[in-house]
PDB file of C-alpha atoms in Angstrom:
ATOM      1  CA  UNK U   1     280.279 -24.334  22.304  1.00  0.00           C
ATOM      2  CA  UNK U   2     278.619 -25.066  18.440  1.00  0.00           C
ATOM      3  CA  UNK U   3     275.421 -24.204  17.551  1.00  0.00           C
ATOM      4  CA  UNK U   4     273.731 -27.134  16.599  1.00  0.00           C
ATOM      5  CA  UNK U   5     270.231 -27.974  15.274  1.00  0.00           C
ATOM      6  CA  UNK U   6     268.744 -31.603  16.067  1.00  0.00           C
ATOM      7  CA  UNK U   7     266.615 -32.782  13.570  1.00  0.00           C
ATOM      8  CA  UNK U   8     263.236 -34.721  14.311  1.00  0.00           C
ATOM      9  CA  UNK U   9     261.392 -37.221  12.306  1.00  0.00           C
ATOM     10  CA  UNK U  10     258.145 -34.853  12.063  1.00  0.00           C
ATOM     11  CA  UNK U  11     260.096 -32.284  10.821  1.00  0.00           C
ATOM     12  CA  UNK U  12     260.527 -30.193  14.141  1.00  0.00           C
ATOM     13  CA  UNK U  13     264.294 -29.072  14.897  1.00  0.00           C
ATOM     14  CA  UNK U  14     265.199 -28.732  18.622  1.00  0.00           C
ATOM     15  CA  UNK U  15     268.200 -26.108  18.933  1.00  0.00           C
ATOM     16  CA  UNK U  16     271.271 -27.083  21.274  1.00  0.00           C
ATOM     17  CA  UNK U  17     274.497 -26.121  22.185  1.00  0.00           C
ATOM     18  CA  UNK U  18     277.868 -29.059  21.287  1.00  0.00           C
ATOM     19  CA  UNK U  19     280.524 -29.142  23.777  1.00  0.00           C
ATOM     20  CA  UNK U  20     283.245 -31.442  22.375  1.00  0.00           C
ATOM     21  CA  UNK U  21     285.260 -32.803  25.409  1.00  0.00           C
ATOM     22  CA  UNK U  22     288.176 -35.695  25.927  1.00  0.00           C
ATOM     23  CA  UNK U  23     285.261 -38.170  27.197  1.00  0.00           C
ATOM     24  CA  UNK U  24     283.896 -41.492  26.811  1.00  0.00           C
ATOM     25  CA  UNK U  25     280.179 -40.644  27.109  1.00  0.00           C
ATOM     26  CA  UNK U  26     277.348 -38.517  25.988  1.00  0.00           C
ATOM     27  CA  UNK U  27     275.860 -35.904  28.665  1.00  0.00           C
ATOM     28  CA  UNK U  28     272.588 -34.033  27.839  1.00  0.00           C
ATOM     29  CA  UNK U  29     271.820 -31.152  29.916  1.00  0.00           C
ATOM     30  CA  UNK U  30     269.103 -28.600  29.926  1.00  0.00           C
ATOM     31  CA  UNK U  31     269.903 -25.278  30.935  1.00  0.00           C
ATOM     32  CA  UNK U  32     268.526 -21.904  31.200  1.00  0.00           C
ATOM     33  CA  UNK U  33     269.150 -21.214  27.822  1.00  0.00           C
ATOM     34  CA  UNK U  34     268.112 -24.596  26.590  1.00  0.00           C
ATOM     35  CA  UNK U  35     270.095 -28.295  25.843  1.00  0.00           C
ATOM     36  CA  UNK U  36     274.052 -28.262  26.036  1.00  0.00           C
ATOM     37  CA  UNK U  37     275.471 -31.708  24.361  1.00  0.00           C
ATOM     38  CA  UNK U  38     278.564 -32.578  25.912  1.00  0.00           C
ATOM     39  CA  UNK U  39     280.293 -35.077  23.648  1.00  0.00           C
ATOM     40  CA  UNK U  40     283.546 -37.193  23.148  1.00  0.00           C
ATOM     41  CA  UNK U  41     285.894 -35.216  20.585  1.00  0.00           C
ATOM     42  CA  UNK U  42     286.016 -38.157  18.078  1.00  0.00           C
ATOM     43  CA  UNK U  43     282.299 -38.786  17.971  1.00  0.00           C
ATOM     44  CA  UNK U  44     281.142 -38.424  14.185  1.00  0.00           C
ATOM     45  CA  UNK U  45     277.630 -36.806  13.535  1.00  0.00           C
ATOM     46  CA  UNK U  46     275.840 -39.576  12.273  1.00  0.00           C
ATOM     47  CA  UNK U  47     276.488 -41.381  15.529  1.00  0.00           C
ATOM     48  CA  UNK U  48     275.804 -38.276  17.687  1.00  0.00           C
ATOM     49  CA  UNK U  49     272.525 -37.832  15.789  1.00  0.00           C
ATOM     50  CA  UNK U  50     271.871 -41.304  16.818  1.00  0.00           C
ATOM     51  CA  UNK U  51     272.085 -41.202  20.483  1.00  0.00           C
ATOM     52  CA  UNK U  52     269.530 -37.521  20.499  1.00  0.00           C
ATOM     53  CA  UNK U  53     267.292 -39.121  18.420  1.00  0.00           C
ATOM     54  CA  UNK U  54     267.026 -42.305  21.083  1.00  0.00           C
ATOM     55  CA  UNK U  55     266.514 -39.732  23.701  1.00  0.00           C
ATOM     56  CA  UNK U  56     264.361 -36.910  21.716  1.00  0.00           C
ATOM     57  CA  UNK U  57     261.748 -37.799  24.107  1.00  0.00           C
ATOM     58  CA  UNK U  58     263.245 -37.044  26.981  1.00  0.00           C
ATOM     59  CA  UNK U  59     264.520 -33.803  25.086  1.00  0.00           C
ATOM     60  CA  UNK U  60     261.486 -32.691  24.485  1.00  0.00           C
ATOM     61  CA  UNK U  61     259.754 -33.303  27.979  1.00  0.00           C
ATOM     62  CA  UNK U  62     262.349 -31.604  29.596  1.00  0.00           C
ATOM     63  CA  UNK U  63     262.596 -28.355  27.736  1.00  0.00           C
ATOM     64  CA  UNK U  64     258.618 -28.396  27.640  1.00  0.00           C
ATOM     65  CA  UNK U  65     258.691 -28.559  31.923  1.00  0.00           C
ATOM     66  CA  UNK U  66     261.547 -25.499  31.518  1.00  0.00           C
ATOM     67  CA  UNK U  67     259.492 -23.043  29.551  1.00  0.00           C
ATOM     68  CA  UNK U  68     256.647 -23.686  32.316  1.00  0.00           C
ATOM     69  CA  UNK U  69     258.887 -22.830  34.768  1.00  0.00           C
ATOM     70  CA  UNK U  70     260.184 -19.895  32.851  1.00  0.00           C
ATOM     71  CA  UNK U  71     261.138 -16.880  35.083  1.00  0.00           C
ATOM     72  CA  UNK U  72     260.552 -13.497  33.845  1.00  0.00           C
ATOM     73  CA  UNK U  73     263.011 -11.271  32.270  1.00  0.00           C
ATOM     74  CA  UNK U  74     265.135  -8.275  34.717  1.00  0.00           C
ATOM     75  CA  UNK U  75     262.845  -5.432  33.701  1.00  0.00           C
ATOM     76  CA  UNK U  76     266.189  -3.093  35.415  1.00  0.00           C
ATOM     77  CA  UNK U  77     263.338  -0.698  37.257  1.00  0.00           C
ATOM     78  CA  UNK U  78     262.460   0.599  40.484  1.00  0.00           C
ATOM     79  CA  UNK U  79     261.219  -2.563  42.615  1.00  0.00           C
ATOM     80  CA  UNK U  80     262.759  -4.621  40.960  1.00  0.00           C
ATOM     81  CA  UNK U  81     263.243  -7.973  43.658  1.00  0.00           C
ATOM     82  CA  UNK U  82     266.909  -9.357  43.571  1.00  0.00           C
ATOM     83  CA  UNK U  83     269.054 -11.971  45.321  1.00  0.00           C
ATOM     84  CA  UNK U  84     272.073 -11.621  47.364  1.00  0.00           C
ATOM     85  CA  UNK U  85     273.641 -13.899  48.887  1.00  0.00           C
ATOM     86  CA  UNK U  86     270.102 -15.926  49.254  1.00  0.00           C
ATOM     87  CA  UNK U  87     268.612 -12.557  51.201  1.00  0.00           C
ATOM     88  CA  UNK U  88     265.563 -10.804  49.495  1.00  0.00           C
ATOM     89  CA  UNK U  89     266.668  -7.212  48.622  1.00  0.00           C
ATOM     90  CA  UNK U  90     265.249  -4.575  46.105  1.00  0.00           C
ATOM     91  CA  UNK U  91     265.949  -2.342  43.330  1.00  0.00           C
ATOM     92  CA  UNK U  92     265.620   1.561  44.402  1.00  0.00           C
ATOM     93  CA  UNK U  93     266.646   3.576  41.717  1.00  0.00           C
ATOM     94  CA  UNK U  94     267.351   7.560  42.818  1.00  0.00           C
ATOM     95  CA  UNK U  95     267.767  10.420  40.417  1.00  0.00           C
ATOM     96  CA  UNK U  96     270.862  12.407  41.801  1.00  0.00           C
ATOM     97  CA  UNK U  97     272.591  15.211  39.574  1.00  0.00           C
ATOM     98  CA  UNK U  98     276.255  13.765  40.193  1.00  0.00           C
ATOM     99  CA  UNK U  99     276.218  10.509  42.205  1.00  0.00           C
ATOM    100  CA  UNK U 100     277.026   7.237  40.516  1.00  0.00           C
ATOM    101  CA  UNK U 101     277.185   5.461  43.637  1.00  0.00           C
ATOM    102  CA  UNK U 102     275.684   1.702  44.256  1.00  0.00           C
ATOM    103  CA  UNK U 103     274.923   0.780  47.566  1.00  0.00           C
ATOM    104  CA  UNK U 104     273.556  -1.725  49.406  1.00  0.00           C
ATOM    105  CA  UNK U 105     271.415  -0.350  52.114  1.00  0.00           C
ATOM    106  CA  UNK U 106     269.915  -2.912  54.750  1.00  0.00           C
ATOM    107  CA  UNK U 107     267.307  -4.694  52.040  1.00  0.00           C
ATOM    108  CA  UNK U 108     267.842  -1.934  49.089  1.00  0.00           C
ATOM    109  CA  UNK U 109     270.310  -1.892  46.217  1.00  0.00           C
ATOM    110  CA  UNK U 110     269.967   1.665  45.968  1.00  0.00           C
ATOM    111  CA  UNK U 111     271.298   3.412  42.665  1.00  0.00           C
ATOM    112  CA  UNK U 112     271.910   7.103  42.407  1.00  0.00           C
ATOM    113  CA  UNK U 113     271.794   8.821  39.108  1.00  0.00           C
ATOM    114  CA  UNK U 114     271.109  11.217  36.492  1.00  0.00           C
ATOM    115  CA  UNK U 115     270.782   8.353  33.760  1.00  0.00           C
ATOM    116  CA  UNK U 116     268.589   5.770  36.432  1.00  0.00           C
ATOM    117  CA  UNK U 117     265.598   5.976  33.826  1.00  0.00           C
ATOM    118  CA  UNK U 118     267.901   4.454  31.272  1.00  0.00           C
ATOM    119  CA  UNK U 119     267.323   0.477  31.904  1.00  0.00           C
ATOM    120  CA  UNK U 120     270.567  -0.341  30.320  1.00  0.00           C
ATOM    121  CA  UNK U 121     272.757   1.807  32.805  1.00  0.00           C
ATOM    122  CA  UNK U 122     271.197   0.928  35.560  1.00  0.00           C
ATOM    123  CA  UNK U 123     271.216  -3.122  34.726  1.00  0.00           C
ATOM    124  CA  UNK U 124     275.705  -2.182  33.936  1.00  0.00           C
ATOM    125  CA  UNK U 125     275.868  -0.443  37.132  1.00  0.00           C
ATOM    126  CA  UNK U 126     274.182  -3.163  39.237  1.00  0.00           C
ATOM    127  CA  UNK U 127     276.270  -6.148  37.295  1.00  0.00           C
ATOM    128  CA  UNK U 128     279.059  -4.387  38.219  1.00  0.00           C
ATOM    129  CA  UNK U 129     278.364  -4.207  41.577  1.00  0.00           C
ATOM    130  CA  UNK U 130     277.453  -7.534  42.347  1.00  0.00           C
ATOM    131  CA  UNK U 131     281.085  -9.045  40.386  1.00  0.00           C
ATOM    132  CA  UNK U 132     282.972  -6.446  42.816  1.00  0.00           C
ATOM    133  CA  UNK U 133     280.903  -8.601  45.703  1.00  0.00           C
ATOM    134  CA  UNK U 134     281.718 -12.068  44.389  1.00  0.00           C
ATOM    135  CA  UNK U 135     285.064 -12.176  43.828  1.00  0.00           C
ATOM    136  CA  UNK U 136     286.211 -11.421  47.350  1.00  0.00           C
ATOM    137  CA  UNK U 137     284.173 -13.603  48.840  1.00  0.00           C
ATOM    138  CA  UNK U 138     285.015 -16.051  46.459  1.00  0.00           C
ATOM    139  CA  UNK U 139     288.753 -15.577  46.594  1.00  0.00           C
ATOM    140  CA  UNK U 140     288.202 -15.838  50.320  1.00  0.00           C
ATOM    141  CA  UNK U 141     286.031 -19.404  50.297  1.00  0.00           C
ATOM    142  CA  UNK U 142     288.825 -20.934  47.504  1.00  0.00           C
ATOM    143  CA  UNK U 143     291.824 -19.594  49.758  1.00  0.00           C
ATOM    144  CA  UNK U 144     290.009 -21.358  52.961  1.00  0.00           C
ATOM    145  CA  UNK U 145     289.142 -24.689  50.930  1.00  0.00           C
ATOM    146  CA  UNK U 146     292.500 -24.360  49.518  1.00  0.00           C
ATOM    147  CA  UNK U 147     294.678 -24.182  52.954  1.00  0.00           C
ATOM    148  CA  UNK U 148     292.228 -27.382  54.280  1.00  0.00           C
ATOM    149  CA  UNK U 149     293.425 -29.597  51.329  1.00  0.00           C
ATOM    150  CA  UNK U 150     296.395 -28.423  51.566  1.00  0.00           C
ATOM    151  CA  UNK U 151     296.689 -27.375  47.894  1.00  0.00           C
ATOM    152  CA  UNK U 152     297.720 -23.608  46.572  1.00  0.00           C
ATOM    153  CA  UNK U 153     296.064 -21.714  43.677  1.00  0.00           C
ATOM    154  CA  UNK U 154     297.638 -19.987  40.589  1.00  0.00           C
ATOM    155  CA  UNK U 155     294.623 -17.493  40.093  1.00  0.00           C
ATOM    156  CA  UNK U 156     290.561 -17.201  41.225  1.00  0.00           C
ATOM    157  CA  UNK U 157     288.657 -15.301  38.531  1.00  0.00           C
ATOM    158  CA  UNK U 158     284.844 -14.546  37.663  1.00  0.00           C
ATOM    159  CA  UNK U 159     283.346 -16.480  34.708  1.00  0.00           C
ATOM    160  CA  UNK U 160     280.047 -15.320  32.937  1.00  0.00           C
ATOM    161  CA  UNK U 161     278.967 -18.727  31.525  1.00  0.00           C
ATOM    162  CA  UNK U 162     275.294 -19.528  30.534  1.00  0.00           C
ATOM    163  CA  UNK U 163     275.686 -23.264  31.839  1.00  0.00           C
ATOM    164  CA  UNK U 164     278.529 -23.404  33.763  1.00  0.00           C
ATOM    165  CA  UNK U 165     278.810 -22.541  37.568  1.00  0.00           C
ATOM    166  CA  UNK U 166     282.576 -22.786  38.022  1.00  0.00           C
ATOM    167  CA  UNK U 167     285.961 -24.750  36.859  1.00  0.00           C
ATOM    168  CA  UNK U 168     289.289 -25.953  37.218  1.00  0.00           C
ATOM    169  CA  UNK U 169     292.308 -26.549  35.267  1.00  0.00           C
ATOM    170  CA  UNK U 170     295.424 -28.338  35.277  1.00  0.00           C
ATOM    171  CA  UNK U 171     297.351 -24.729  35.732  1.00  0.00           C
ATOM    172  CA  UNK U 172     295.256 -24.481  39.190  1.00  0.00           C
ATOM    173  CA  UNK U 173     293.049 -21.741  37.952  1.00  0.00           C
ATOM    174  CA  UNK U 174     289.434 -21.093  39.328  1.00  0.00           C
ATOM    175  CA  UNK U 175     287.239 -19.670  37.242  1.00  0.00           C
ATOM    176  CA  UNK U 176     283.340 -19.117  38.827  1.00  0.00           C
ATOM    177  CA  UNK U 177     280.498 -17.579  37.716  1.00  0.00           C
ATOM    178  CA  UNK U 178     280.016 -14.495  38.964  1.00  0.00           C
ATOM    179  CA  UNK U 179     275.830 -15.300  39.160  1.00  0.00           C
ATOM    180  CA  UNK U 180     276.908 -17.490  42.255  1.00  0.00           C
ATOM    181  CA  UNK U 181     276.747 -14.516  44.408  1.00  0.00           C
ATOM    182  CA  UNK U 182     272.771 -14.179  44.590  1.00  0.00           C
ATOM    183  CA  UNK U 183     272.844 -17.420  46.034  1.00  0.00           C
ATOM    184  CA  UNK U 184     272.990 -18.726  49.761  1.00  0.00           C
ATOM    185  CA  UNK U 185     276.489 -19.219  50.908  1.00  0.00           C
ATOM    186  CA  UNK U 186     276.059 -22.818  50.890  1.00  0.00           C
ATOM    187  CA  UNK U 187     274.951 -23.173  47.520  1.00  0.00           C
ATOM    188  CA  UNK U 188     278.220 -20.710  46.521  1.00  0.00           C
ATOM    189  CA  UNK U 189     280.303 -23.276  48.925  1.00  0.00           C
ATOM    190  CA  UNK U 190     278.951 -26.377  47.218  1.00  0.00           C
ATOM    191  CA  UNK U 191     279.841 -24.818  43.835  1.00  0.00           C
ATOM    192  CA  UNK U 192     283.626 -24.284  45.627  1.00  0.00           C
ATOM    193  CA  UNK U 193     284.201 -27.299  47.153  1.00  0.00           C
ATOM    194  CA  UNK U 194     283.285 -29.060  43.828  1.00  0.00           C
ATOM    195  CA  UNK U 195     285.617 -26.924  41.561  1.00  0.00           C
ATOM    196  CA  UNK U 196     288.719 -27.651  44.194  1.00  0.00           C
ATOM    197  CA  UNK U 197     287.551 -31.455  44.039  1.00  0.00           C
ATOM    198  CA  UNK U 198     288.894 -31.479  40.388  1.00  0.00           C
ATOM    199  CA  UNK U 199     292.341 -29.863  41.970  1.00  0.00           C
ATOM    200  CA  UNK U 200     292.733 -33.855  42.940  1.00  0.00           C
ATOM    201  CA  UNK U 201     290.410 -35.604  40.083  1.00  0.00           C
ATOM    202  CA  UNK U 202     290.051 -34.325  36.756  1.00  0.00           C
ATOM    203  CA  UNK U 203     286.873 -35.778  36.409  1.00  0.00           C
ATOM    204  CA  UNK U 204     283.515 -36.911  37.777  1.00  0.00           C
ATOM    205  CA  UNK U 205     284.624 -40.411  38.913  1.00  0.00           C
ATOM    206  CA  UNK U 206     283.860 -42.154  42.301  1.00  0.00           C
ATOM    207  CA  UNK U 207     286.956 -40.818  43.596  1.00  0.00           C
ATOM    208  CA  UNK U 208     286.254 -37.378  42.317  1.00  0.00           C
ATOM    209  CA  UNK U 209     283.168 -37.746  44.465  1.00  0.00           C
ATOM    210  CA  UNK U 210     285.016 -38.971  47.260  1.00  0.00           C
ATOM    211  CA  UNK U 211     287.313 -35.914  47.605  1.00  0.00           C
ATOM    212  CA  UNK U 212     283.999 -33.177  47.406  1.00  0.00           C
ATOM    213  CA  UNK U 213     282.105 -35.436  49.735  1.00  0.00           C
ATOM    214  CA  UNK U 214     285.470 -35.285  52.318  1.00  0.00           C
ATOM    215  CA  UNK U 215     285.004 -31.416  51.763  1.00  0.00           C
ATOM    216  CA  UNK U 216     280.858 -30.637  51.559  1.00  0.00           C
ATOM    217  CA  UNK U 217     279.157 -34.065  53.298  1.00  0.00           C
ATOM    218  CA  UNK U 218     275.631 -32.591  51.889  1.00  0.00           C
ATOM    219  CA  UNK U 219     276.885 -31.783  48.691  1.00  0.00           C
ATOM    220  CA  UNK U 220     273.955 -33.569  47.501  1.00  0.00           C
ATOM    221  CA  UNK U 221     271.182 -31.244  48.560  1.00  0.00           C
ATOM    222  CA  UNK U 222     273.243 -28.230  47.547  1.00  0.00           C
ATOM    223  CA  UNK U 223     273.129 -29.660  44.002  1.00  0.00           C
ATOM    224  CA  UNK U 224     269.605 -29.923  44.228  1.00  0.00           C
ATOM    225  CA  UNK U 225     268.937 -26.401  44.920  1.00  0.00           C
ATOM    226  CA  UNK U 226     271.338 -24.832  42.866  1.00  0.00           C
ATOM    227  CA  UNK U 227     269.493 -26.768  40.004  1.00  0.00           C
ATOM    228  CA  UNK U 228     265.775 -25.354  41.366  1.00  0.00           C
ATOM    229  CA  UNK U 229     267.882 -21.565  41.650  1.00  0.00           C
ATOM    230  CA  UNK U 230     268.994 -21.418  38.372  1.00  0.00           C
ATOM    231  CA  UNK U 231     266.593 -20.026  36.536  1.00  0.00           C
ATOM    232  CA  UNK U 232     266.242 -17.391  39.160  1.00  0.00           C
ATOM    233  CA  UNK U 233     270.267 -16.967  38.872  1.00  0.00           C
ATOM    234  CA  UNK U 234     270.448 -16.513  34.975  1.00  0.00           C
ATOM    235  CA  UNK U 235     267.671 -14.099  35.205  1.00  0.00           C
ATOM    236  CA  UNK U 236     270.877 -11.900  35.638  1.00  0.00           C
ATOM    237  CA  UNK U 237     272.136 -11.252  31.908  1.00  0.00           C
TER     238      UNK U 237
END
């Protein structure tokens, strides 16, 4: 990703993120942390500049309606609500002299520690914990998906993207982010299915869309909500 500043007739300059890619088209997406550009490689600036200003509009609406639906900052403190696996659980933070231990107990994430009134610490320790949760399960969902398509995978590993939920190479590797893991196990499936879709299109053409539909039927919907979620899911650091 560049960082990249779009300038405006009025004077204003909307910040974005430029993803060069080997496509045909311009894709404008807003995010959690704002607009990522993804752009043909041999695009030159002046025509790039172009096409945002045509849409600045658009820009502009859209990032407007995502600071009004802002969520607040992890404030990494006892109470704190959190998502697993789309369940409701909570923060408890413990002082203990010697345990370092993070469990999850029935609707707690209960840390023990000397150092829980240190917000950093405590938001390391729960990160931590909740990557050791998502990569078995998904390792387990790939592997399943993987055995119904009849394909086999070189590697499933945990990505920490700002505006990326998952993806595939050539080389059969899985990469997904690790965020996935607050959300209900459909959304995490959709997110799956869509990744090992690529396995047999390298793109997002009809048959690409063919193959995830033969593999999630409501994909659809799933996209939907993972959209709505993801301000809630990025609220993670």
């Amino acid at each position: 990703m560049i960082e990249q500043q779009l300038k405006l007739p009025g004077g204003q300059t909307i910040p974005y993120q430029l993803d060069l890619r080997l496509r045909k088209t311009i894709g404008l997406k807003i995010t959690a942390n704002g607009l990522v550009v993804h752009a043909p490689k041999r695009i030159s600036a002046i025509q790039l500049q172009q096409v945002l200003l045509q849409k600045a509009a658009w820009i502009q609406q859209k990032l407007a309606l995502r600071e009004t639906n802002q969520v607040a900052p992890m404030q990494w403190q006892d109470g704190e609500p959190l998502l697993f696996m789309g369940q409701d659980i909570v923060l408890t933070l413990q002082h203990h002299a010697t345990n370092k231990a993070v469990v999850l107990q029935g609707n707690q994430l209960l840390v023990r520690s000397p150092q829980v009134d240190q917000p950093a610490f405590v938001a390391r320790k729960v990160l931590q914990w909740y990557a050791q949760q998502a990569l078995p399960d998904f390792k387990r969902r790939v592997e399943l998906v993987a055995a119904q398509m009849g394909e086999k995978i070189t590697s499933v590993a945990l990505s920490n993207a700002k505006s990326r939920w998952g993806s595939c190479n050539s080389r059969k590797q899985i990469r997904l982010n690790w965020r996935l893991i607050q959300a209900p196990p459909h959304i995490i499936q959709y997110v799956v299915c869509h990744e090992m879709a690529h396995l047999r299109e390298m793109n997002h053409s009809a048959r690409f869309y063919a193959v995830q539909e033969s593999l999630l039927p409501n994909h659809v919907q799933a996209e939907k909500e993972l959209r709505a979620l993801s301000p809630i899911l990025h609220r993670m650091a």
